[in-house]
Short mmCIF file of C-alpha atoms in Angstrom, two decimals:
data_model
loop_
_atom_site.label_atom_id
_atom_site.label_comp_id
_atom_site.label_asym_id
_atom_site.label_seq_id
_atom_site.Cartn_x
_atom_site.Cartn_y
_atom_site.Cartn_z
CA MET W 1 -31.78 6.09 83.25
CA GLU W 2 -29.62 9.23 83.48
CA ALA W 3 -32.51 11.17 81.94
CA VAL W 4 -34.90 9.83 84.55
CA PHE W 5 -32.63 10.96 87.38
CA ARG W 6 -32.06 14.39 85.91
CA GLU W 7 -35.77 14.95 85.57
CA GLU W 8 -36.66 13.49 88.94
CA ARG W 9 -33.91 14.84 91.16
CA GLY W 10 -35.24 18.41 91.33
CA ARG W 11 -38.77 17.21 92.00
CA LEU W 12 -37.56 14.77 94.61
CA LEU W 13 -35.54 17.45 96.34
CA ALA W 14 -38.44 19.90 96.31
CA ALA W 15 -40.90 17.39 97.74
CA LEU W 16 -38.47 16.26 100.44
CA ALA W 17 -37.50 19.82 101.36
CA ARG W 18 -41.16 20.76 101.73
CA ARG W 19 -41.79 17.76 103.92
CA PHE W 20 -38.73 18.00 106.17
CA GLY W 21 -37.99 21.74 105.99
CA ASP W 22 -34.31 20.93 105.63
CA LEU W 23 -32.45 21.13 102.33
CA ASP W 24 -29.38 19.32 103.64
CA LEU W 25 -31.41 16.31 104.74
CA ALA W 26 -33.36 16.45 101.47
CA GLU W 27 -30.18 16.50 99.36
CA GLU W 28 -28.65 13.70 101.37
CA VAL W 29 -31.57 11.27 101.14
CA ALA W 30 -32.30 12.22 97.51
CA SER W 31 -28.74 11.19 96.64
CA GLU W 32 -29.08 7.99 98.64
CA ALA W 33 -32.33 7.15 96.84
CA VAL W 34 -30.65 7.64 93.45
CA GLU W 35 -27.77 5.42 94.56
CA ALA W 36 -30.25 2.75 95.65
CA ALA W 37 -31.96 2.98 92.25
CA LEU W 38 -28.61 2.48 90.51
CA VAL W 39 -28.23 -0.78 92.45
CA HIS W 40 -31.80 -2.09 92.17
CA TRP W 41 -33.12 -0.96 88.80
CA PRO W 42 -30.54 -2.70 86.56
CA VAL W 43 -31.43 -5.98 88.31
CA GLU W 44 -35.16 -5.61 88.91
CA GLY W 45 -36.03 -3.25 86.06
CA VAL W 46 -37.17 0.37 86.21
CA PRO W 47 -40.36 0.54 88.30
CA PRO W 48 -43.57 1.74 86.59
CA LYS W 49 -43.53 4.95 88.66
CA PRO W 50 -39.82 5.78 89.04
CA GLY W 51 -40.51 9.12 90.73
CA ALA W 52 -42.77 7.56 93.34
CA TRP W 53 -40.19 4.79 93.92
CA LEU W 54 -37.45 7.36 94.50
CA MET W 55 -39.69 9.41 96.79
CA THR W 56 -40.69 6.41 98.91
CA THR W 57 -37.08 5.28 99.19
CA ALA W 58 -35.83 8.76 100.08
CA ARG W 59 -38.58 9.28 102.65
CA ARG W 60 -37.77 5.94 104.28
CA LYS W 61 -34.10 6.89 104.46
CA ALA W 62 -35.00 10.24 105.99
CA VAL W 63 -37.12 8.55 108.65
CA ASP W 64 -34.25 6.12 109.40
CA ARG W 65 -31.92 9.04 109.73
CA LEU W 66 -34.31 10.83 112.07
CA ARG W 67 -34.67 7.71 114.22
CA ARG W 68 -30.90 7.54 114.63
CA ASP W 69 -30.53 11.23 115.34
CA LYS W 70 -32.45 12.59 118.33
CA VAL W 71 -31.96 16.24 117.39
CA TYR W 72 -33.40 15.61 113.94
CA ALA W 73 -36.19 13.56 115.49
CA ALA W 74 -37.16 16.46 117.74
CA ARG W 75 -37.19 18.72 114.70
CA LEU W 76 -39.43 16.33 112.79
CA ALA W 77 -41.91 16.27 115.68
CA ILE W 78 -41.99 20.07 115.73
CA LEU W 79 -42.40 20.26 111.97
CA GLN W 80 -45.30 17.87 111.99
CA ALA W 81 -47.00 19.85 114.75
CA GLU W 82 -46.42 23.09 112.80
CA ALA W 83 -47.69 21.52 109.59
CA ASP W 84 -50.88 20.52 111.36
CA ARG W 85 -51.30 24.09 112.63
CA ALA W 86 -50.72 25.54 109.17
CA GLY W 87 -53.39 23.26 107.70
CA PRO W 88 -53.10 20.72 104.92
CA VAL W 89 -51.38 21.78 101.72
CA PRO W 90 -53.31 20.57 98.67
CA SER W 91 -51.26 18.61 96.21
CA PRO W 92 -51.54 20.29 92.79
CA ASP W 93 -51.80 17.07 90.81
CA PRO W 94 -52.56 14.01 92.91
CA ASP W 95 -52.41 11.70 89.88
CA ALA W 96 -48.86 12.64 88.96
CA ASP W 97 -46.11 10.11 89.50
CA LEU W 98 -44.47 12.64 91.76
CA PRO W 99 -46.25 15.97 92.35
CA ASP W 100 -44.23 18.92 91.08
CA GLU W 101 -43.42 21.02 94.13
CA ARG W 102 -40.51 22.81 92.51
CA LEU W 103 -42.44 26.06 92.41
CA GLN W 104 -42.49 26.14 96.22
CA LEU W 105 -38.77 25.48 96.26
CA PHE W 106 -38.30 28.33 93.78
CA PHE W 107 -40.02 30.80 96.05
CA THR W 108 -38.02 29.53 99.02
CA CYS W 109 -34.71 29.83 97.19
CA ALA W 110 -35.69 33.32 95.99
CA HIS W 111 -36.98 34.35 99.44
CA PRO W 112 -36.31 38.02 100.33
CA ALA W 113 -35.02 36.98 103.77
CA LEU W 114 -32.03 35.41 102.00
CA PRO W 115 -29.22 37.69 100.84
CA ALA W 116 -29.83 38.59 97.18
CA GLU W 117 -26.49 37.10 96.18
CA ASP W 118 -27.43 33.73 97.69
CA ARG W 119 -30.81 33.30 95.99
CA GLY W 120 -29.63 32.51 92.49
CA ALA W 121 -26.80 30.43 93.84
CA LEU W 122 -29.11 28.26 95.89
CA THR W 123 -31.58 27.83 93.03
CA LEU W 124 -28.87 26.82 90.59
CA ARG W 125 -27.55 24.36 93.14
CA CYS W 126 -30.91 22.88 94.20
CA LEU W 127 -33.16 23.23 91.16
CA ALA W 128 -30.83 23.35 88.17
CA GLY W 129 -28.50 20.73 89.58
CA LEU W 130 -25.30 22.74 89.05
CA THR W 131 -22.23 21.86 91.04
CA THR W 132 -20.89 24.42 93.49
CA PRO W 133 -17.90 25.28 91.19
CA GLU W 134 -20.31 25.87 88.29
CA VAL W 135 -22.45 28.12 90.47
CA ALA W 136 -19.32 29.96 91.59
CA ARG W 137 -18.34 30.63 87.96
CA ALA W 138 -21.85 31.77 87.09
CA PHE W 139 -21.61 34.42 89.81
CA LEU W 140 -17.91 35.24 89.31
CA VAL W 141 -16.82 34.38 92.84
CA PRO W 142 -14.22 31.90 94.15
CA VAL W 143 -15.47 28.36 94.78
CA GLU W 144 -14.82 28.52 98.54
CA THR W 145 -16.82 31.75 98.81
CA MET W 146 -19.72 30.15 96.97
CA ALA W 147 -19.59 26.98 99.07
CA LYS W 148 -19.82 29.11 102.23
CA ARG W 149 -22.73 31.10 100.83
CA ILE W 150 -24.70 27.98 99.98
CA VAL W 151 -24.11 26.51 103.44
CA ARG W 152 -25.12 29.82 105.04
CA ALA W 153 -28.29 30.08 102.93
CA LYS W 154 -29.37 26.53 103.76
CA LYS W 155 -28.71 27.17 107.45
CA LYS W 156 -30.91 30.26 107.37
CA ILE W 157 -33.75 28.40 105.62
CA ARG W 158 -33.58 25.68 108.24
CA GLU W 159 -33.03 27.68 111.41
CA ALA W 160 -35.15 30.74 110.67
CA ARG W 161 -37.72 28.39 109.13
CA ILE W 162 -38.24 30.00 105.78
CA PRO W 163 -41.32 28.14 104.57
CA PHE W 164 -41.56 25.99 101.45
CA ARG W 165 -44.69 27.48 99.94
CA VAL W 166 -45.98 29.67 97.11
CA PRO W 167 -46.82 33.21 98.29
CA GLY W 168 -50.44 34.38 98.29
CA PRO W 169 -51.78 36.81 95.64
CA ASP W 170 -51.10 39.88 97.82
CA GLU W 171 -47.42 39.02 98.31
CA LEU W 172 -46.80 37.88 94.75
CA PRO W 173 -45.88 41.21 93.08
CA GLY W 174 -43.09 41.72 95.60
CA ARG W 175 -41.79 38.19 95.37
CA LEU W 176 -42.04 37.49 91.65
CA PRO W 177 -39.08 39.58 90.34
CA GLY W 178 -36.73 37.56 92.53
CA VAL W 179 -37.94 34.30 91.01
CA LEU W 180 -37.74 35.68 87.45
CA GLN W 181 -34.18 36.81 88.07
CA VAL W 182 -33.28 33.36 89.26
CA ILE W 183 -34.80 31.64 86.21
CA TYR W 184 -32.99 34.03 83.89
CA SER W 185 -29.68 33.34 85.61
CA ILE W 186 -30.23 29.65 84.94
CA PHE W 187 -30.97 30.43 81.31
CA THR W 188 -27.83 32.55 80.84
CA GLU W 189 -25.75 29.76 82.34
CA GLY W 190 -27.30 27.42 79.77
CA TYR W 191 -26.83 29.93 76.97
CA ALA W 192 -23.11 30.42 77.58
CA ALA W 193 -21.85 27.67 79.86
CA SER W 194 -19.35 29.02 82.39
CA SER W 195 -16.99 26.10 81.93
CA GLY W 196 -16.58 22.74 80.26
CA PRO W 197 -16.34 21.45 76.73
CA ASP W 198 -19.65 22.78 75.43
CA LEU W 199 -20.49 26.36 74.61
CA GLN W 200 -24.18 25.94 75.25
CA ARG W 201 -25.83 23.71 77.79
CA LEU W 202 -29.18 23.34 76.15
CA ASP W 203 -30.61 21.27 78.98
CA LEU W 204 -30.17 24.22 81.35
CA ALA W 205 -31.61 26.72 78.89
CA GLU W 206 -34.54 24.42 78.23
CA GLU W 207 -35.05 23.83 81.93
CA ALA W 208 -35.25 27.60 82.43
CA ILE W 209 -37.74 27.91 79.55
CA ARG W 210 -39.78 25.06 80.96
CA LEU W 211 -39.91 26.66 84.40
CA ALA W 212 -40.92 29.98 82.84
CA ARG W 213 -43.73 28.18 80.96
CA ILE W 214 -44.99 26.74 84.24
CA LEU W 215 -44.92 30.21 85.81
CA ARG W 216 -46.72 31.64 82.79
CA ARG W 217 -49.50 29.06 83.16
CA LEU W 218 -49.77 29.78 86.88
CA LEU W 219 -49.55 33.57 86.53
CA PRO W 220 -51.08 34.42 83.11
CA ALA W 221 -51.70 38.06 84.08
CA GLU W 222 -48.08 38.80 84.97
CA ARG W 223 -46.63 40.57 81.91
CA GLU W 224 -43.04 40.23 83.07
CA VAL W 225 -43.40 36.44 83.11
CA ALA W 226 -44.44 36.72 79.45
CA GLY W 227 -41.48 39.06 78.89
CA LEU W 228 -39.01 36.65 80.43
CA LEU W 229 -40.36 33.64 78.54
CA GLY W 230 -40.37 35.66 75.29
CA LEU W 231 -36.80 36.84 75.87
CA MET W 232 -35.52 33.33 76.43
CA LEU W 233 -37.38 31.91 73.43
CA LEU W 234 -36.10 34.68 71.14
CA ILE W 235 -32.51 33.96 72.18
CA HIS W 236 -32.90 30.19 72.28
CA ALA W 237 -34.30 30.27 68.72
CA ARG W 238 -30.74 30.95 67.51
CA ARG W 239 -29.18 27.96 69.28
CA ASP W 240 -28.47 25.82 66.18
CA ALA W 241 -26.80 28.67 64.30
CA ARG W 242 -24.72 29.78 67.25
CA THR W 243 -22.40 26.77 67.19
CA GLY W 244 -20.44 25.62 64.14
CA PRO W 245 -20.03 21.98 63.03
CA ASP W 246 -16.81 21.79 65.09
CA GLY W 247 -18.63 23.08 68.18
CA GLY W 248 -17.06 26.53 67.72
CA LEU W 249 -18.74 29.84 68.53
CA VAL W 250 -20.47 31.54 65.59
CA LEU W 251 -21.03 35.26 66.07
CA LEU W 252 -24.39 36.90 65.44
CA ASP W 253 -22.89 38.50 62.27
CA ASP W 254 -21.90 35.16 60.79
CA GLN W 255 -24.85 33.04 61.83
CA ASP W 256 -26.89 31.30 59.16
CA ARG W 257 -30.19 32.96 60.00
CA GLY W 258 -32.00 30.30 57.99
CA ARG W 259 -31.22 27.93 60.84
CA TRP W 260 -32.99 30.06 63.40
CA ASP W 261 -36.10 28.44 64.83
CA ARG W 262 -38.94 30.40 63.19
CA THR W 263 -41.68 28.78 65.27
CA MET W 264 -39.91 29.74 68.46
CA ILE W 265 -39.32 33.29 67.19
CA GLU W 266 -43.03 33.66 66.37
CA GLU W 267 -43.98 32.50 69.84
CA GLY W 268 -41.43 34.88 71.36
CA ARG W 269 -42.71 37.83 69.31
CA GLY W 270 -46.26 37.13 70.47
CA LEU W 271 -45.05 37.23 74.07
CA VAL W 272 -43.27 40.57 73.48
CA VAL W 273 -46.62 42.04 72.47
CA VAL W 274 -48.20 40.68 75.65
CA ALA W 275 -45.31 41.95 77.77
CA LEU W 276 -45.41 45.50 76.38
CA THR W 277 -49.20 45.93 76.29
CA GLY W 278 -51.40 47.27 79.07
CA GLY W 279 -48.94 49.07 81.31
CA PRO W 280 -45.42 50.43 81.68
CA PRO W 281 -42.75 48.09 80.31
CA GLY W 282 -40.69 45.90 82.63
CA PRO W 283 -37.04 44.99 82.15
CA TYR W 284 -37.73 41.54 80.68
CA GLY W 285 -40.28 42.91 78.22
CA VAL W 286 -37.75 45.48 76.99
CA GLN W 287 -34.97 42.92 76.66
CA ALA W 288 -37.35 40.63 74.77
CA ALA W 289 -38.14 43.51 72.40
CA ILE W 290 -34.40 43.97 71.75
CA ALA W 291 -34.00 40.24 71.06
CA ALA W 292 -37.00 40.38 68.70
CA LEU W 293 -35.37 43.18 66.68
CA HIS W 294 -32.30 40.99 66.17
CA ASP W 295 -34.44 37.99 65.23
CA GLU W 296 -36.49 39.98 62.72
CA ALA W 297 -33.46 41.38 60.85
CA ALA W 298 -32.17 39.67 57.72
CA ASN W 299 -28.58 40.50 58.67
CA VAL W 300 -26.49 42.69 60.96
CA ALA W 301 -26.36 45.58 58.48
CA THR W 302 -30.13 45.91 58.27
CA THR W 303 -30.70 45.46 62.00
CA ASP W 304 -32.56 48.39 63.53
CA TRP W 305 -29.66 49.60 65.72
CA PRO W 306 -31.19 53.03 66.52
CA GLN W 307 -34.27 51.28 67.94
CA ILE W 308 -32.06 48.85 69.86
CA VAL W 309 -30.06 51.70 71.39
CA ALA W 310 -33.35 53.43 72.33
CA LEU W 311 -34.56 50.25 74.06
CA TYR W 312 -31.25 49.99 75.94
CA ASP W 313 -31.82 53.59 77.10
CA VAL W 314 -35.17 52.50 78.56
CA LEU W 315 -33.57 49.42 80.10
CA LEU W 316 -30.81 51.48 81.69
CA VAL W 317 -33.46 53.57 83.45
CA LEU W 318 -35.40 50.49 84.63
CA THR W 319 -32.34 48.52 85.74
CA PRO W 320 -29.20 50.65 85.91
CA SER W 321 -26.21 48.31 85.75
CA PRO W 322 -22.77 48.26 84.15
CA ILE W 323 -23.75 45.06 82.27
CA VAL W 324 -26.64 46.91 80.57
CA ALA W 325 -24.30 49.84 79.88
CA LEU W 326 -21.84 47.40 78.28
CA ASN W 327 -24.52 46.02 75.97
CA ARG W 328 -25.72 49.52 75.14
CA ALA W 329 -22.15 50.54 74.23
CA ALA W 330 -21.91 47.58 71.84
CA ALA W 331 -25.18 48.66 70.17
CA VAL W 332 -23.95 52.27 69.94
CA ALA W 333 -20.82 50.94 68.20
CA MET W 334 -23.09 49.41 65.55
CA ARG W 335 -25.14 52.59 65.17
CA ASP W 336 -22.41 55.25 65.36
CA GLY W 337 -19.18 53.35 64.70
CA PRO W 338 -16.59 51.53 66.83
CA GLU W 339 -14.93 54.70 68.18
CA ALA W 340 -18.20 55.84 69.77
CA GLY W 341 -18.75 52.42 71.32
CA LEU W 342 -15.19 52.21 72.60
CA ALA W 343 -15.46 55.60 74.26
CA LEU W 344 -18.51 54.37 76.20
CA LEU W 345 -16.77 51.10 77.11
CA ASP W 346 -13.73 52.96 78.42
CA GLU W 347 -16.00 55.00 80.70
CA LEU W 348 -16.96 51.69 82.35
CA ALA W 349 -13.35 50.66 83.02
CA GLY W 350 -13.56 51.26 86.79
CA GLU W 351 -16.79 49.29 87.34
CA PRO W 352 -16.17 46.58 89.97
CA ARG W 353 -18.87 44.33 88.47
CA LEU W 354 -17.08 44.25 85.11
CA ARG W 355 -13.79 43.21 86.66
CA GLY W 356 -13.25 39.58 85.77
CA TYR W 357 -16.31 39.61 83.46
CA PRO W 358 -15.10 38.16 80.11
CA PRO W 359 -17.60 39.96 77.82
CA TYR W 360 -16.09 43.31 78.81
CA PRO W 361 -12.53 42.76 77.52
CA THR W 362 -13.98 40.78 74.58
CA ALA W 363 -16.21 43.68 73.52
CA ARG W 364 -13.30 46.13 73.89
CA ALA W 365 -11.02 43.84 71.89
CA ASP W 366 -13.56 43.54 69.06
CA LEU W 367 -13.92 47.32 68.79
CA LEU W 368 -10.15 47.93 69.04
CA PHE W 369 -9.71 45.34 66.28
CA ARG W 370 -12.23 47.11 64.06
CA ILE W 371 -10.55 50.46 64.62
CA GLY W 372 -7.18 48.88 63.80
CA ARG W 373 -5.55 49.35 67.20
CA LEU W 374 -4.24 45.81 66.91
CA PRO W 375 -1.69 45.55 69.75
CA GLU W 376 -4.34 46.84 72.18
CA ALA W 377 -6.90 44.46 70.68
CA ALA W 378 -4.50 41.55 71.17
CA ALA W 379 -3.91 42.59 74.79
CA ALA W 380 -7.66 42.74 75.44
CA TYR W 381 -8.20 39.30 73.83
CA ARG W 382 -5.44 37.94 76.08
CA GLU W 383 -7.19 39.47 79.08
CA ALA W 384 -10.47 37.82 78.05
CA LEU W 385 -8.69 34.50 77.51
CA GLY W 386 -7.45 34.72 81.07
CA LEU W 387 -11.10 34.78 82.22
CA ALA W 388 -13.43 32.94 79.81
CA GLY W 389 -15.35 30.35 79.91
CA SER W 390 -16.27 27.33 77.91
CA GLU W 391 -13.81 25.68 75.50
CA PRO W 392 -15.52 26.94 72.29
CA GLU W 393 -15.49 30.49 73.65
CA ARG W 394 -11.80 30.16 74.40
CA ALA W 395 -11.11 28.75 70.94
CA HIS W 396 -12.93 31.72 69.43
CA LEU W 397 -10.87 34.15 71.50
CA ARG W 398 -7.64 32.37 70.48
CA ARG W 399 -8.62 32.72 66.79
CA ARG W 400 -9.36 36.40 67.26
CA LEU W 401 -6.09 36.90 69.12
CA ALA W 402 -4.19 35.16 66.31
CA ALA W 403 -5.94 37.37 63.74
CA ALA W 404 -5.05 40.49 65.69
CA GLU W 405 -1.43 39.41 65.96
CA ALA W 406 -1.17 38.35 62.31
CA ALA W 407 -2.69 41.50 60.85
CA ASP W 408 -0.27 44.13 59.62
CA PRO W 409 -0.21 46.67 62.45
CA GLY W 410 0.06 49.48 59.92
CA ALA W 411 -2.93 48.41 57.88
CA ARG W 412 -6.36 49.65 58.80
CA GLN W 413 -8.46 46.62 59.43
CA ALA W 414 -11.66 46.38 57.48
CA ARG W 415 -14.79 45.91 59.50
CA ASP W 416 -14.76 42.41 60.93
CA GLY W 417 -16.78 40.71 63.55
CA GLY W 418 -18.94 42.54 65.98
CA PRO W 419 -20.09 42.54 69.51
CA ASP W 420 -20.89 39.20 71.00
CA GLY W 421 -20.31 37.26 74.15
CA MET W 422 -23.15 39.13 75.78
CA PRO W 423 -25.35 37.17 78.11
CA HIS W 424 -28.51 38.67 76.72
CA VAL W 425 -29.78 39.67 73.30
CA MET X 1 -41.46 28.29 116.35
CA LYS X 2 -40.63 31.28 118.54
CA TYR X 3 -39.34 34.51 117.09
CA MET X 4 -38.19 37.62 118.92
CA LEU X 5 -39.17 40.93 117.36
CA LEU X 6 -36.58 43.51 118.37
CA ILE X 7 -38.18 46.91 117.99
CA ASN X 8 -35.67 49.63 117.12
CA ALA X 9 -36.38 53.34 117.11
CA ALA X 10 -34.37 55.78 115.06
CA MET X 11 -32.15 57.86 117.35
CA ASP X 12 -30.71 61.30 116.93
CA ASP X 13 -27.51 61.89 118.94
CA GLU X 14 -28.60 65.41 119.86
CA THR X 15 -32.32 65.19 120.42
CA GLY X 16 -32.91 61.58 121.47
CA PRO X 17 -35.45 59.18 119.99
CA VAL X 18 -37.04 60.30 116.76
CA GLY X 19 -40.81 59.91 116.73
CA ASN X 20 -42.07 57.73 113.91
CA GLY X 21 -45.57 59.16 113.90
CA CYS X 22 -47.14 56.28 115.84
CA THR X 23 -49.59 57.00 118.61
CA VAL X 24 -50.19 55.19 121.88
CA GLU X 25 -53.43 53.95 120.30
CA ASP X 26 -51.44 52.34 117.44
CA TRP X 27 -49.35 50.43 119.97
CA MET X 28 -52.33 49.41 122.08
CA ALA X 29 -54.18 48.17 119.01
CA TYR X 30 -51.14 46.13 117.89
CA ASP X 31 -50.64 44.68 121.35
CA LYS X 32 -54.29 43.63 121.51
CA THR X 33 -54.10 42.01 118.05
CA VAL X 34 -51.00 40.01 119.00
CA LYS X 35 -52.66 38.78 122.19
CA ASP X 36 -56.01 38.03 120.52
CA ALA X 37 -54.24 36.00 117.81
CA GLY X 38 -52.91 33.64 120.49
CA ILE X 39 -49.28 34.05 119.39
CA PHE X 40 -48.05 36.22 122.30
CA VAL X 41 -45.34 34.61 124.43
CA THR X 42 -43.88 37.67 126.11
CA GLY X 43 -42.97 41.25 125.39
CA HIS X 44 -42.02 44.49 127.03
CA SER X 45 -41.48 48.10 126.23
CA LEU X 46 -38.18 49.44 127.56
CA ALA X 47 -37.73 52.64 129.55
CA ASP X 48 -35.87 55.57 128.04
CA LEU X 49 -32.26 55.02 127.01
CA VAL X 50 -30.96 57.53 129.59
CA THR X 51 -31.97 55.01 132.28
CA ALA X 52 -29.74 52.27 130.82
CA THR X 53 -26.63 51.05 132.63
CA THR X 54 -23.97 48.73 131.20
CA VAL X 55 -21.96 46.25 133.26
CA ARG X 56 -18.74 44.56 132.15
CA VAL X 57 -16.65 42.17 134.23
CA GLY X 58 -12.93 41.96 133.45
CA PRO X 59 -10.66 38.91 133.68
CA GLY X 60 -9.79 39.75 137.33
CA GLY X 61 -13.44 40.03 138.30
CA GLU X 62 -13.37 43.84 138.35
CA ARG X 63 -16.62 45.53 137.47
CA THR X 64 -16.91 48.39 135.04
CA ILE X 65 -20.18 50.22 135.07
CA THR X 66 -21.00 52.71 132.35
CA THR X 67 -24.01 54.69 131.37
CA ASP X 68 -22.96 54.98 127.72
CA GLY X 69 -24.96 52.04 126.51
CA PRO X 70 -23.70 49.90 123.68
CA PHE X 71 -26.21 51.79 121.54
CA ALA X 72 -24.50 55.17 121.71
CA GLU X 73 -22.69 54.78 118.39
CA THR X 74 -25.64 53.44 116.47
CA ARG X 75 -28.49 55.29 114.89
CA GLU X 76 -31.09 52.81 116.14
CA VAL X 77 -31.98 52.02 119.71
CA LEU X 78 -33.78 49.00 121.11
CA GLY X 79 -37.06 50.25 122.49
CA GLY X 80 -38.90 47.04 123.21
CA TYR X 81 -39.50 43.49 122.09
CA TYR X 82 -42.05 40.78 121.58
CA VAL X 83 -41.59 37.03 121.53
CA ILE X 84 -44.26 35.42 119.36
CA ASP X 85 -44.95 31.80 118.50
CA VAL X 86 -45.90 31.33 114.83
CA PRO X 87 -45.45 28.56 112.22
CA ASP X 88 -42.72 30.10 110.03
CA LEU X 89 -40.65 33.13 109.09
CA ASP X 90 -43.20 34.50 106.62
CA VAL X 91 -45.80 34.77 109.38
CA ALA X 92 -43.25 36.34 111.73
CA LEU X 93 -42.30 38.89 109.05
CA ASP X 94 -45.98 39.76 108.60
CA TRP X 95 -46.34 40.47 112.33
CA ALA X 96 -43.15 42.55 112.23
CA ALA X 97 -44.55 44.60 109.35
CA ARG X 98 -47.78 45.24 111.27
CA CYS X 99 -45.83 46.40 114.34
CA PRO X 100 -45.87 50.23 114.58
CA GLY X 101 -42.16 50.06 115.47
CA SER X 102 -41.32 49.15 111.87
CA TRP X 103 -43.00 52.25 110.44
CA GLY X 104 -41.74 55.77 109.80
CA GLY X 105 -38.00 55.16 109.97
CA GLY X 106 -38.07 52.58 112.74
CA SER X 107 -37.25 48.92 112.18
CA VAL X 108 -38.04 45.53 113.62
CA VAL X 109 -35.39 42.82 113.56
CA VAL X 110 -36.81 39.28 113.51
CA ARG X 111 -34.62 36.70 115.24
CA PRO X 112 -35.61 33.05 115.63
CA VAL X 113 -35.26 31.85 119.21
CA ALA X 114 -32.68 29.03 119.31
CA GLU X 115 -34.13 25.67 120.27
CA PHE X 116 -32.02 23.15 122.13
#
């Protein structure tokens, strides 16, 4: 039954939001419908069309609410009049248990009239089902700040009447990158959960992949959609090897590459070709190409680091950001040695976006460890421990810290470990 | 749903309003399109900023009248407005983008009209 609710909640919310133009009302009655199901279904059995049951129940509760509340009632009357003016919206699949209107909700949550920082937050909250504290961690802001942002974003959707619809073909190129960014942020949250007992939240990663597949079907000519889907598949292919039997983090260096999902890698590689053919490359296509180089290598030593650094150079031009610079520095460390990588990392020390971002001190600590600057490595691991993340990530950092403290400070440490903890590639 | 389009012109402190390359014909054509589309509620073009006068009333009822409008410190000056009635924000944003006031360094701020 939990699975049913998880699958249906997003759809329910999307359909209700479209109908009532109000995410708060939609969330409220969606929750009430799920509560009603928890009471009725164990007694009466799960209905043949659970989605339709939930939708009918939620809609009835919304109408009740609107009858009690005159202000809401006035809004409903206006919305119905406006909907009539705008013309009927065809349902994409009338035979479905509950039509999937999540795409509309995606474009609403990623709407350019919302502040950029609120778009991903709202999507994670409404479509991925994250709690506000989880969303706050994903975006590295305090919980209260995030709660205010989500309230503000919902208020703007409601009061400025941002529509729940998919943009027309002429608007699509301008609107699509925002939606892709949002899907990728859901994926990275699934790839390295921001909190909780599990390192990876595969349901989130798979949800992001599923949404990207839907987009790919709807927009087959958009190469960046192919790039994004390819990128996520090429990373997700490593999921089984990334966690040890005890749930611990396994670095790229130490992963059993035989456990990588070859079918998924092949699909991802095919999408890289699509993404990089027929025009200038986009940021997702380039990142997918980097991920493909990792997936094609038999081990870390034979990985094509010069090519990876070159791709990061391209990426840095397309999307200049300290996060990309951090990943590039880690690749340079593999190509030219840890000192070269560390020098680049230290240049990024003042970047506000890397403050409080665990991969930064982790990457520094790994390189300091490899160079043999053990007290500094230990300090950087401690800094990362003060910030990270899921329990397996923390356990990994504690092990590394212990290793740094135990090693003879005078002895040069042999090469050990490597860059990891990066959200992409 | 009613939206107000606040049409702002770029302003230079020394030389006054900066032209954005739009002609009277551009404005007349836009005005006609808005009215033909049946979305026009109201709208006016405002006289030059030098004609503006600001009134403030203090706690004791005393009037202060200034000619330094509240716009003096900003780089953009309200030059006119429309109120249009359209189904949603996307449509309002489209009309704002078609308005000559949003071209060539000008901007149009779209504000929903509060409904009570």
